[in-house]
XYZ file of C-alpha atoms in Angstrom:
726
model
C 11.067 -16.264 3.173
C 10.591 -12.479 3.187
C 8.485 -10.529 0.672
C 11.491 -9.611 -1.442
C 12.644 -13.229 -1.656
C 9.137 -14.351 -2.562
C 8.968 -11.647 -5.237
C 12.303 -12.704 -6.718
C 11.089 -16.298 -6.824
C 7.923 -15.197 -8.628
C 10.005 -13.291 -11.194
C 12.287 -16.291 -11.675
C 9.357 -18.700 -12.008
C 7.640 -16.487 -14.591
C 10.888 -16.013 -16.523
C 11.530 -19.767 -16.472
C 8.025 -20.549 -17.750
C 8.476 -18.053 -20.582
C 11.841 -19.559 -21.567
C 10.424 -23.108 -21.500
C 7.412 -22.147 -23.606
C 9.581 -20.291 -26.130
C 11.989 -23.233 -26.398
C 9.090 -25.623 -27.021
C 7.506 -23.205 -29.511
C 4.289 -23.498 -27.479
C 2.709 -20.129 -28.196
C -0.419 -20.421 -25.984
C 1.817 -21.315 -23.038
C 4.138 -18.452 -23.964
C 1.196 -16.028 -23.938
C 0.257 -17.165 -20.426
C 3.862 -17.018 -19.208
C 4.516 -13.534 -20.609
C 1.273 -12.280 -19.091
C 2.402 -13.612 -15.709
C 5.812 -12.012 -16.214
C 4.342 -8.567 -16.954
C 2.147 -8.828 -13.866
C 5.076 -10.029 -11.747
C 7.301 -7.115 -12.788
C 4.585 -4.461 -12.575
C 3.376 -5.405 -9.104
C 6.634 -6.808 -7.732
C 8.871 -3.752 -7.558
C 10.440 -4.203 -11.019
C 8.127 -2.030 -13.108
C 11.058 -0.803 -15.229
C 11.210 -4.324 -16.698
C 7.570 -4.629 -17.810
C 8.143 -3.198 -21.279
C 10.162 -6.030 -22.880
C 7.735 -8.901 -22.147
C 4.777 -6.663 -23.004
C 6.291 -5.841 -26.405
C 6.724 -9.583 -26.999
C 3.040 -10.089 -26.181
C 1.995 -7.376 -28.618
C 4.147 -8.905 -31.360
C 2.697 -12.360 -30.712
C -0.820 -10.963 -30.852
C -0.138 -9.216 -34.155
C 1.477 -12.290 -35.712
C -0.623 -15.105 -34.167
C -3.966 -13.726 -32.918
C -5.487 -17.226 -32.885
C -3.217 -18.127 -29.940
C -5.046 -15.564 -27.771
C -8.323 -16.539 -26.166
C -11.017 -14.010 -25.334
C -9.656 -13.488 -21.821
C -6.089 -13.205 -23.145
C -7.128 -10.379 -25.477
C -8.910 -8.546 -22.696
C -5.912 -8.900 -20.367
C -3.551 -7.690 -23.083
C -5.504 -4.454 -23.483
C -5.971 -4.049 -19.723
C -2.196 -4.282 -19.191
C -1.701 -1.178 -21.345
C -2.821 0.802 -18.283
C -0.065 -0.770 -16.182
C 2.580 -0.146 -18.841
C 1.667 3.529 -19.355
C 1.665 4.024 -15.576
C 4.991 2.216 -15.141
C 6.575 4.323 -17.895
C 5.433 7.565 -16.248
C 6.818 6.472 -12.865
C 10.322 5.741 -14.219
C 12.534 8.833 -14.788
C 14.831 6.689 -16.935
C 12.088 6.202 -19.538
C 12.199 9.182 -21.991
C 9.069 11.305 -22.168
C 8.820 10.542 -25.893
C 8.579 6.850 -25.007
C 5.911 7.535 -22.350
C 3.871 9.460 -24.922
C 4.449 6.672 -27.458
C 3.001 4.095 -25.063
C -0.036 6.327 -24.517
C -0.476 6.680 -28.285
C -0.199 2.902 -28.771
C -2.825 2.406 -26.081
C -5.181 4.816 -27.869
C -4.702 3.090 -31.257
C -5.117 -0.411 -29.860
C -8.254 0.485 -27.878
C -9.787 2.098 -30.936
C -8.979 -0.914 -33.127
C -10.451 -3.298 -30.539
C -13.638 -1.257 -30.212
C -13.043 -0.160 -26.639
C -14.038 3.217 -25.231
C -11.203 5.719 -24.809
C -12.255 6.450 -21.206
C -9.253 4.595 -19.745
C -6.933 6.305 -22.269
C -8.145 9.757 -21.226
C -7.712 8.777 -17.565
C -4.102 7.761 -18.203
C -3.471 11.037 -20.057
C -5.001 13.025 -17.177
C -2.584 11.418 -14.706
C 0.361 12.062 -17.039
C -0.636 15.715 -17.486
C -0.873 16.209 -13.700
C 2.591 14.708 -13.330
C 3.959 17.089 -15.987
C 2.249 20.105 -14.437
C 0.343 20.766 -17.661
C -2.919 22.202 -16.307
C -4.483 22.862 -19.713
C -3.859 19.321 -20.910
C -5.122 17.916 -17.618
C -8.372 19.877 -18.051
C -8.839 18.606 -21.618
C -8.101 15.002 -20.618
C -10.416 15.160 -17.597
C -13.241 16.589 -19.699
C -12.770 13.855 -22.315
C -12.601 11.217 -19.565
C -15.925 12.240 -18.039
C -17.572 12.351 -21.466
C -16.392 8.897 -22.626
C -18.502 5.796 -22.015
C -17.629 3.269 -19.315
C -16.878 -0.225 -20.618
C -14.788 -3.291 -19.742
C -11.564 -1.292 -19.885
C -12.708 1.476 -17.536
C -11.118 1.701 -14.116
C -13.153 0.330 -11.223
C -15.643 2.743 -9.647
C -13.467 3.186 -6.555
C -10.567 4.411 -8.687
C -12.842 6.623 -10.764
C -14.288 8.333 -7.695
C -10.720 8.776 -6.451
C -9.834 10.506 -9.727
C -12.869 12.800 -9.529
C -11.895 13.954 -6.047
C -8.294 14.433 -7.117
C -9.436 16.804 -9.869
C -11.356 18.935 -7.364
C -8.320 19.004 -5.108
C -6.222 20.300 -8.018
C -8.771 23.102 -8.405
C -8.356 24.034 -4.738
C -11.834 22.928 -3.618
C -11.355 20.734 -0.538
C -15.066 20.293 0.105
C -15.812 19.207 -3.456
C -12.877 16.787 -3.325
C -14.193 15.228 -0.130
C -17.687 15.013 -1.623
C -16.260 13.288 -4.702
C -14.381 10.805 -2.548
C -17.339 10.001 -0.297
C -18.353 6.703 -2.044
C -14.811 5.439 -1.410
C -14.430 6.848 2.089
C -17.750 5.384 3.269
C -16.905 1.914 1.900
C -19.480 1.820 -0.907
C -16.740 1.144 -3.481
C -13.282 -0.346 -2.917
C -10.482 -2.212 -4.678
C -6.941 -3.395 -3.973
C -5.678 0.230 -3.707
C -8.789 1.902 -2.353
C -9.735 3.228 0.147
C -6.051 3.083 1.228
C -4.940 5.922 -1.052
C -7.998 8.128 -0.667
C -8.003 7.856 3.126
C -4.485 9.317 3.036
C -5.323 12.002 0.451
C -8.334 13.119 2.501
C -6.325 13.922 5.650
C -5.211 17.489 4.956
C -8.471 18.543 3.232
C -10.366 17.307 6.297
C -8.149 19.340 8.618
C -8.417 22.426 6.417
C -12.232 22.186 6.469
C -12.377 21.702 10.250
C -13.418 18.022 10.197
C -10.669 17.001 12.594
C -12.468 14.033 14.160
C -12.863 12.470 10.733
C -9.226 13.253 9.880
C -8.119 11.536 13.067
C -10.224 8.472 12.223
C -8.937 8.331 8.628
C -5.339 8.498 9.828
C -5.666 5.790 12.468
C -7.700 3.524 10.205
C -5.797 4.255 7.013
C -2.306 3.837 8.416
C -3.291 0.508 9.934
C -4.281 -0.681 6.445
C -0.897 0.100 4.847
C 1.676 -0.113 7.623
C 2.809 -3.610 6.558
C 2.217 -3.234 2.806
C 5.323 -2.811 0.639
C 3.455 -1.200 -2.274
C 2.114 1.827 -0.364
C 5.196 3.938 0.351
C 3.547 7.076 -1.020
C 0.495 6.500 1.188
C 2.648 6.040 4.301
C 4.416 9.277 3.332
C 1.085 11.126 3.423
C 0.314 9.789 6.897
C 3.744 10.999 8.056
C 3.003 14.392 6.455
C -0.299 14.555 8.350
C 1.499 13.959 11.663
C 3.998 16.700 10.836
C 1.258 19.273 10.120
C -1.028 18.551 13.089
C 1.339 18.689 16.060
C 1.923 14.937 16.118
C 5.641 14.901 15.339
C 6.440 12.228 18.007
C 3.923 9.836 16.464
C 5.327 10.617 13.032
C 8.812 9.719 14.243
C 7.478 6.421 15.605
C 5.990 5.675 12.189
C 9.282 6.644 10.561
C 11.102 4.172 12.821
C 8.562 1.442 12.068
C 8.896 2.073 8.311
C 12.711 2.313 8.184
C 12.825 -0.331 5.427
C 11.419 2.275 3.033
C 14.730 4.170 2.959
C 16.036 1.492 0.588
C 15.772 2.174 -3.123
C 12.787 0.518 -4.806
C 11.646 -0.303 -8.299
C 9.047 2.490 -8.130
C 10.922 5.835 -8.020
C 7.784 8.007 -7.902
C 6.450 6.061 -4.920
C 9.814 6.497 -3.169
C 9.851 10.229 -3.946
C 6.511 10.759 -2.193
C 7.776 8.817 0.833
C 10.971 10.895 0.956
C 9.063 14.193 0.742
C 6.758 13.266 3.628
C 9.706 12.049 5.718
C 11.701 15.233 5.044
C 8.769 17.408 6.117
C 8.384 15.479 9.365
C 12.104 15.611 10.120
C 12.121 19.367 9.483
C 9.312 19.795 12.005
C 11.138 17.557 14.491
C 14.239 19.743 14.210
C 12.184 22.945 14.549
C 10.479 21.659 17.709
C 13.783 20.877 19.411
C 14.292 17.216 18.540
C 17.177 17.678 16.096
C 19.601 15.572 18.139
C 17.110 12.761 18.734
C 18.469 9.435 17.395
C 16.264 8.039 14.636
C 16.529 4.915 12.437
C 17.564 5.664 8.878
C 19.270 3.965 5.950
C 21.557 1.076 6.970
C 25.189 1.802 7.709
C 24.875 5.059 9.617
C 23.988 6.517 13.007
C 21.320 9.123 12.348
C 19.801 12.008 14.241
C 16.680 13.832 13.124
C 18.883 16.660 11.818
C 21.292 14.497 9.818
C 18.484 12.327 8.447
C 16.637 15.504 7.394
C 19.642 16.517 5.271
C 19.752 13.040 3.715
C 15.995 12.904 3.019
C 15.867 16.420 1.561
C 18.869 15.796 -0.689
C 17.541 12.413 -1.854
C 14.076 13.832 -2.569
C 15.350 16.822 -4.542
C 17.831 14.653 -6.446
C 15.125 12.217 -7.476
C 12.710 15.047 -8.330
C 15.331 16.654 -10.581
C 15.656 13.378 -12.512
C 11.927 13.497 -13.277
C 12.129 17.177 -14.248
C 15.034 16.564 -16.627
C 13.030 13.802 -18.241
C 9.838 15.904 -18.385
C 11.383 19.218 -19.417
C 9.540 21.029 -16.594
C 10.089 21.955 -12.948
C 6.703 20.649 -11.791
C 7.936 17.681 -9.743
C 10.687 19.635 -7.933
C 8.313 22.550 -7.303
C 5.786 20.184 -5.760
C 8.373 18.459 -3.580
C 9.834 21.767 -2.337
C 6.365 23.085 -1.529
C 5.469 19.955 0.358
C 8.700 19.883 2.382
C 8.250 23.580 3.312
C 4.617 23.286 4.460
C 3.646 24.895 7.764
C 1.432 23.220 10.394
C -2.334 23.396 9.952
C -2.940 22.563 13.623
C -0.620 22.321 16.617
C -2.942 20.299 18.835
C -4.876 17.626 16.941
C -4.822 14.777 19.476
C -4.737 11.294 17.978
C -4.717 9.158 21.129
C -6.063 9.509 24.630
C -3.282 8.434 26.944
C -2.460 9.306 30.570
C -3.517 12.824 31.604
C -1.152 15.740 31.664
C -0.099 17.307 34.960
C -1.507 20.828 34.694
C -5.034 22.052 33.916
C -3.731 25.221 32.237
C -2.057 23.100 29.513
C -5.358 21.772 28.221
C -6.150 21.946 24.529
C -9.721 22.393 23.231
C -11.701 19.193 23.638
C -8.823 17.251 25.201
C -9.556 17.872 28.914
C -12.577 18.883 31.041
C -13.382 22.577 31.158
C -11.963 24.393 34.229
C -15.474 25.019 35.570
C -17.603 22.047 34.509
C -20.697 23.006 36.474
C -22.361 22.251 39.828
C -20.098 19.278 40.563
C -16.980 21.514 40.492
C -17.007 21.583 44.291
C -16.372 17.838 44.364
C -12.908 16.483 45.069
C -10.832 15.136 42.174
C -11.443 11.603 43.448
C -15.219 12.104 43.597
C -15.245 13.660 40.142
C -13.208 10.739 38.784
C -15.648 8.291 40.343
C -18.621 10.204 38.983
C -17.213 10.356 35.450
C -16.349 6.647 35.498
C -19.776 5.701 36.848
C -21.500 7.757 34.147
C -19.337 6.132 31.449
C -20.162 2.672 32.777
C -23.857 3.520 32.802
C -23.611 4.088 29.054
C -22.082 0.642 28.456
C -25.424 -0.966 27.600
C -26.685 1.961 25.518
C -26.088 2.992 21.918
C -23.621 5.597 23.177
C -21.495 2.997 24.977
C -18.653 3.361 22.476
C -19.483 6.867 21.323
C -17.991 10.320 21.873
C -19.859 10.893 25.148
C -18.474 7.740 26.755
C -15.012 8.594 25.455
C -15.145 12.082 26.997
C -16.319 10.719 30.346
C -13.533 8.161 30.496
C -10.937 10.766 29.526
C -12.352 13.007 32.285
C -12.171 10.166 34.819
C -8.534 9.494 33.916
C -7.706 13.199 34.154
C -9.306 13.792 37.564
C -7.868 10.542 38.962
C -4.399 11.831 38.056
C -4.771 15.101 39.979
C -3.535 15.491 43.598
C -6.071 13.758 45.782
C -7.084 11.450 42.960
C -6.458 7.717 42.621
C -3.854 6.045 40.371
C -5.851 2.821 40.757
C -9.017 4.474 39.453
C -7.083 6.311 36.746
C -5.660 3.066 35.396
C -9.141 1.541 35.385
C -10.552 4.512 33.437
C -7.754 4.301 30.878
C -8.315 0.554 30.580
C -11.998 1.152 29.837
C -11.004 3.830 27.333
C -8.677 1.398 25.540
C -11.478 -1.148 25.446
C -13.875 1.457 24.068
C -11.490 2.177 21.201
C -11.061 -1.550 20.578
C -14.806 -2.235 20.462
C -15.323 0.775 18.182
C -12.706 -0.532 15.736
C -10.146 2.207 16.469
C -7.392 -0.325 16.981
C -4.368 1.924 16.496
C -5.663 4.172 19.249
C -6.589 1.206 21.423
C -3.031 -0.120 21.219
C -1.561 3.236 22.257
C -3.821 3.510 25.324
C -3.564 -0.134 26.413
C 0.226 -0.224 26.081
C 0.415 2.774 28.394
C -1.985 1.362 30.989
C -0.667 -2.213 31.295
C 2.294 -1.279 33.563
C -0.168 0.453 35.923
C -2.429 -2.584 36.362
C -1.308 -4.489 39.446
C -2.560 -7.023 41.961
C -5.001 -4.472 43.396
C -6.985 -4.623 40.148
C -9.411 -7.459 39.477
C -7.942 -10.442 37.578
C -10.792 -10.135 35.077
C -9.744 -6.544 34.323
C -6.141 -7.576 33.753
C -7.246 -10.481 31.566
C -9.426 -8.112 29.562
C -6.547 -5.641 29.140
C -4.296 -8.298 27.601
C -7.155 -9.555 25.406
C -8.033 -6.114 24.080
C -4.384 -5.347 23.409
C -3.991 -8.675 21.579
C -6.980 -7.811 19.385
C -5.494 -4.399 18.682
C -2.193 -5.947 17.667
C -3.966 -8.368 15.316
C -5.885 -5.573 13.609
C -2.711 -3.525 13.207
C -0.885 -6.457 11.597
C 1.281 -7.429 14.581
C 0.466 -11.128 15.152
C 3.569 -12.041 17.179
C 2.915 -9.577 20.031
C -0.782 -10.465 19.770
C 0.088 -14.095 20.504
C 2.107 -13.046 23.567
C -0.820 -10.996 24.889
C -3.338 -13.808 24.322
C -0.985 -16.164 26.176
C -0.740 -13.796 29.150
C -4.526 -13.379 29.161
C -4.944 -17.175 29.193
C -2.564 -17.493 32.144
C -4.579 -14.920 34.102
C -7.879 -16.608 33.192
C -6.479 -19.847 34.614
C -6.498 -18.279 38.106
C -10.216 -17.530 37.945
C -12.568 -20.182 39.399
C -14.813 -19.983 36.313
C -12.073 -19.247 33.807
C -11.385 -22.678 32.275
C -13.401 -22.042 29.114
C -11.869 -18.589 28.675
C -8.382 -20.050 29.145
C -9.018 -22.600 26.396
C -10.426 -19.991 24.035
C -7.550 -17.549 24.635
C -4.971 -20.322 24.221
C -6.473 -21.194 20.853
C -6.426 -17.531 19.799
C -2.753 -17.383 20.770
C -2.143 -20.396 18.526
C -3.942 -18.707 15.630
C -1.836 -15.569 16.082
C 1.365 -17.623 16.131
C 0.325 -19.168 12.835
C -0.248 -15.723 11.349
C 3.181 -14.684 12.645
C 4.848 -17.479 10.670
C 5.747 -19.564 13.742
C 4.117 -22.923 12.944
C 6.050 -25.037 15.468
C 5.051 -22.735 18.327
C 1.487 -22.661 16.978
C 1.378 -26.483 17.061
C 2.345 -26.476 20.729
C -0.283 -23.864 21.558
C -2.988 -25.797 19.701
C -1.980 -28.974 21.552
C -2.417 -27.124 24.867
C -5.833 -25.852 23.709
C -6.814 -29.417 22.831
C -5.983 -30.549 26.383
C -8.195 -27.827 27.795
C -11.133 -28.503 25.437
C -10.877 -32.236 26.132
C -11.009 -31.639 29.884
C -14.063 -29.416 29.433
C -15.809 -32.022 27.292
C -16.235 -29.514 24.437
C -15.641 -31.932 21.589
C -16.531 -29.607 18.710
C -13.921 -27.091 19.841
C -11.452 -29.954 20.329
C -11.879 -31.093 16.713
C -11.483 -27.552 15.400
C -8.229 -27.182 17.328
C -6.948 -30.522 15.997
C -7.686 -29.524 12.394
C -5.936 -26.201 12.841
C -2.923 -27.956 14.363
C -2.759 -30.237 11.313
C -2.277 -27.245 8.998
C 0.418 -25.747 11.203
C 2.022 -29.203 11.285
C 2.166 -29.102 7.490
C 4.188 -25.881 7.645
C 6.391 -27.044 10.520
C 6.977 -30.738 9.839
C 5.753 -31.619 6.344
C 2.968 -33.550 4.661
C 3.350 -36.916 6.357
C 3.076 -35.411 9.827
C 0.123 -33.275 8.715
C -1.672 -36.349 7.345
C -1.250 -38.036 10.735
C -2.561 -34.989 12.602
C -5.609 -34.629 10.337
C -6.332 -38.363 10.630
C -6.306 -37.886 14.409
C -8.879 -35.109 14.041
C -11.052 -37.397 11.881
C -10.875 -40.210 14.457
C -11.752 -37.853 17.327
C -14.585 -36.275 15.336
C -16.127 -39.586 14.247
C -15.849 -41.118 17.721
C -17.585 -38.273 19.530
C -20.217 -37.823 16.804
C -21.226 -41.469 17.056
C -21.160 -41.326 20.870
C -23.271 -38.168 21.159
C -26.831 -39.071 22.103
C -28.614 -35.730 22.027
C -28.806 -32.553 20.027
C -27.428 -29.948 19.720
C -24.082 -31.687 20.360
C -24.804 -34.523 17.945
C -25.704 -32.146 15.111
C -22.687 -29.931 15.836
C -20.299 -32.877 15.671
C -21.734 -34.257 12.429
C -21.460 -30.829 10.791
C -17.857 -30.743 12.037
C -17.352 -34.214 10.558
C -18.379 -32.859 7.166
C -15.928 -30.015 7.593
C -13.179 -32.419 8.620
C -13.641 -34.382 5.390
C -13.402 -31.106 3.436
C -10.135 -30.328 5.234
C -8.882 -33.824 4.409
C -9.738 -33.160 0.761
C -7.754 -29.942 0.746
C -4.828 -31.626 2.485
C -4.900 -34.427 -0.099
C -4.433 -31.810 -2.841
C -1.249 -30.675 -1.111
C 0.268 -33.986 -2.314
C 0.012 -32.724 -5.903
C 2.014 -29.992 -7.583
C -1.076 -28.884 -9.489
C -4.161 -30.248 -11.245
C -3.556 -33.422 -13.270
C -2.365 -32.666 -16.794
C -0.863 -35.265 -19.101
C 0.790 -32.427 -21.035
C 2.690 -31.073 -18.026
C 5.453 -32.750 -16.032
C 6.460 -36.402 -15.990
C 4.057 -39.355 -16.307
C 4.858 -40.245 -12.689
C 3.864 -36.796 -11.504
C 0.682 -36.939 -13.574
C -0.222 -40.222 -11.869
C 0.546 -38.774 -8.429
C -1.512 -35.659 -9.126
C -4.455 -37.727 -10.337
C -4.311 -39.917 -7.228
C -4.228 -36.857 -4.958
C -7.229 -35.235 -6.609
C -9.200 -38.498 -6.650
C -8.558 -38.842 -2.907
C -9.737 -35.269 -2.450
C -12.912 -36.020 -4.414
C -13.621 -39.092 -2.269
C -13.381 -37.030 0.935
C -15.571 -34.349 -0.601
C -18.217 -36.988 -1.415
C -18.165 -38.150 2.228
C -18.485 -34.536 3.385
C -21.532 -33.991 1.147
C -23.186 -37.165 2.378
C -22.580 -36.207 6.022
C -23.764 -32.611 5.665
C -26.942 -33.631 3.845
C -28.007 -35.757 6.821
C -27.933 -32.653 9.041
C -30.471 -30.657 7.034
C -30.589 -26.941 7.820
C -27.545 -26.753 10.145
C -25.350 -28.277 7.428
C -26.688 -26.163 4.582
C -24.155 -23.328 4.877
C -21.317 -25.825 4.352
C -23.122 -28.107 1.914
C -23.313 -25.860 -1.149
C -19.635 -24.745 -1.126
C -18.663 -28.392 -0.675
C -20.794 -29.431 -3.646
C -19.105 -26.703 -5.694
C -15.707 -28.073 -4.644
C -16.778 -31.528 -5.842
C -17.790 -30.099 -9.226
C -14.429 -28.365 -9.553
C -12.577 -31.561 -8.709
C -14.614 -33.539 -11.242
C -13.755 -30.939 -13.872
C -9.988 -30.924 -13.290
C -10.003 -34.721 -13.252
C -11.460 -34.631 -16.758
C -14.977 -35.804 -15.749
C -16.586 -32.919 -17.605
C -20.067 -34.408 -17.962
C -20.293 -35.264 -14.265
C -18.917 -31.839 -13.348
C -21.516 -30.130 -15.550
C -24.344 -32.222 -14.066
C -23.261 -31.389 -10.504
C -22.866 -27.713 -11.311
C -26.241 -27.437 -13.060
C -28.074 -29.121 -10.191
C -26.329 -26.943 -7.622
C -27.035 -23.726 -9.554
C -30.737 -24.615 -9.753
C -30.854 -25.393 -6.023
C -29.180 -22.211 -4.807
C -31.242 -19.960 -7.091
C -34.364 -21.133 -5.254
C -32.997 -19.934 -1.884
C -33.117 -16.421 -0.408
C -29.842 -14.609 -1.039
C -29.743 -11.320 0.909
C -25.990 -10.743 0.585
C -25.433 -12.056 -2.955
C -23.239 -14.961 -1.839
C -25.382 -17.610 -3.511
C -25.557 -15.622 -6.741
C -21.762 -15.682 -6.910
C -21.791 -19.432 -6.270
C -24.368 -19.938 -9.033
C -22.193 -17.964 -11.461
C -19.279 -20.301 -10.705
C -21.543 -23.253 -11.402
C -22.557 -21.755 -14.749
C -18.912 -21.502 -15.765
C -18.322 -25.162 -14.944
C -21.492 -26.286 -16.658
C -20.848 -24.187 -19.772
C -19.302 -25.961 -22.760
C -15.528 -25.981 -22.635
C -15.358 -23.519 -19.748
C -12.984 -24.101 -16.842
C -14.054 -23.124 -13.309
C -13.077 -19.689 -12.170
C -11.307 -20.335 -8.856
C -10.772 -16.708 -8.100
C -11.739 -13.289 -9.329
C -9.437 -11.451 -11.676
C -7.213 -8.989 -9.954
C -6.665 -5.864 -11.954
C -4.617 -2.748 -11.543
C -6.469 0.407 -12.315
């Protein structure tokens, strides 16, 4: 099922729950259902529909406040931020209504005792949208002066707002300084750093920080390329390509993102996408690509020129709807300015592919200087060899994936491509360059280089080099959200490893990685077959721990491909294999490894047992038969969890990392089964134990907090953190 189908199902489920609760006059259930419905609409492309269920929630709260728990009240006030934002982003919502929602938010926050910081932030964003600079200044000043409290946006979003204000004032450097805690990863959330990476691109170019701009584009686009909710962010990456001499890459992104031409439930998001696309298409036409075929909206054959007309008309039409609503020209003025922008750079290289044919066409920093020094008397082949040897000498140093190694490899590829060079050596240099990008985490760039070099790797290259090329490319595809081609590359790498005398372990490992990628690609039947092949290889190698891990993974793919009964059989097979080899192992470390795996296998059996239920047991929900079935499933899960705990405890230190999370799972299961005293006792003991251990990364503190919630009177376990929209 695609994202849109899943979203529609979520809407329908939330609507159905609300109708059922209303029909039964069950107000607490209705509160929960309406909250889910508001969240579903706001985040699921139907933000124009959030207002009706939210009004119902407000009315319920006013008439029956006792039906709202502490968390319900907090969520109700938090959702005001979503509603005000959704109203602003819909040109069909009158401006008077947008202002009314903002006023309601201010009154409700004041009555509840909350700071007005979030209210001022919402007003600042509205004023920017309206083009009201004076109001934006007043709102920003009030925002910075107000206290932070539970209703304040997360720190990542607040730093993003601070930088945005500096950008409005025309100070690129101050904007970048304000964004630094987001850009360097200190603070993040579900929308950051995605948005700020994109906003930083043009300021970075304007201030001469082109290397950082290049990194932010390659990293940032990879984060949003498959995300439906980031059309405006993708539009900014397209805009960046258009203004830095990277129109061909921009057109490739446009082709990859062709689904965004369809109308969405977020008109402002679509407008920003259209403006970026129109700018790129204008640059494509101006650089002689007007007749180039490009994918566009369904039902037509498009060239860059005809799609430009469509994008420009659609953007201006949508902008005029906002302006009519707002009574200003701010949105249209901004869109026109953006579509008319002129390039900031003509030569900002984003990828290092095969060298160009002529030295005189070099751009600064992209090729060796014409007279590099004493070695200039060397032949192109000797200079290629020298550059490659120097790059390889850096492999074990701190600079092995740094700018110096990158320049040397680019030089080697360039010289190898000159007359008298060596295509064989050039391909090897480009392969190493692709690997350098991969190891440095520049996966978008790695994919571009490795895709170009694969056709040039032939039988004259070492099998290990060809295996490595496919492996690096597979890793690049995984990190750029392309699991299906990643699986194909891992499979080809495994086939090449098979030909190596010492490649049996690598073949098994690569086969298992191909299976994992197939699972991520939504191809469970193919993943099952790949895992089965990996199991054969691990069995032949006598690596029983890896064999068990492959069997467990196959069981989960079997669940998706063939259903619960088949998955139960597959997981039981993993348990039998695990127990047999653990009992047969005579020496450590294999014996310890297999008993730790046995604990993990019981945990997986517990989680699979819960798949037999449609939710935690509740006598007030569903039929008596389903309640009985749910109880049985969770009791089975608890029994497996008990066995896992017993097994892991016998292993001491090696089992400790798995033991505490498993004990927490047991406490949760006790709680949902209604064994509250036992759950509290487990949780209290576990909290005391973990607080005595070193906790450098804060993981155990989080676990202890979960235990406190379970042990607290009348408190249900928090299975996951709240997700909020700033």
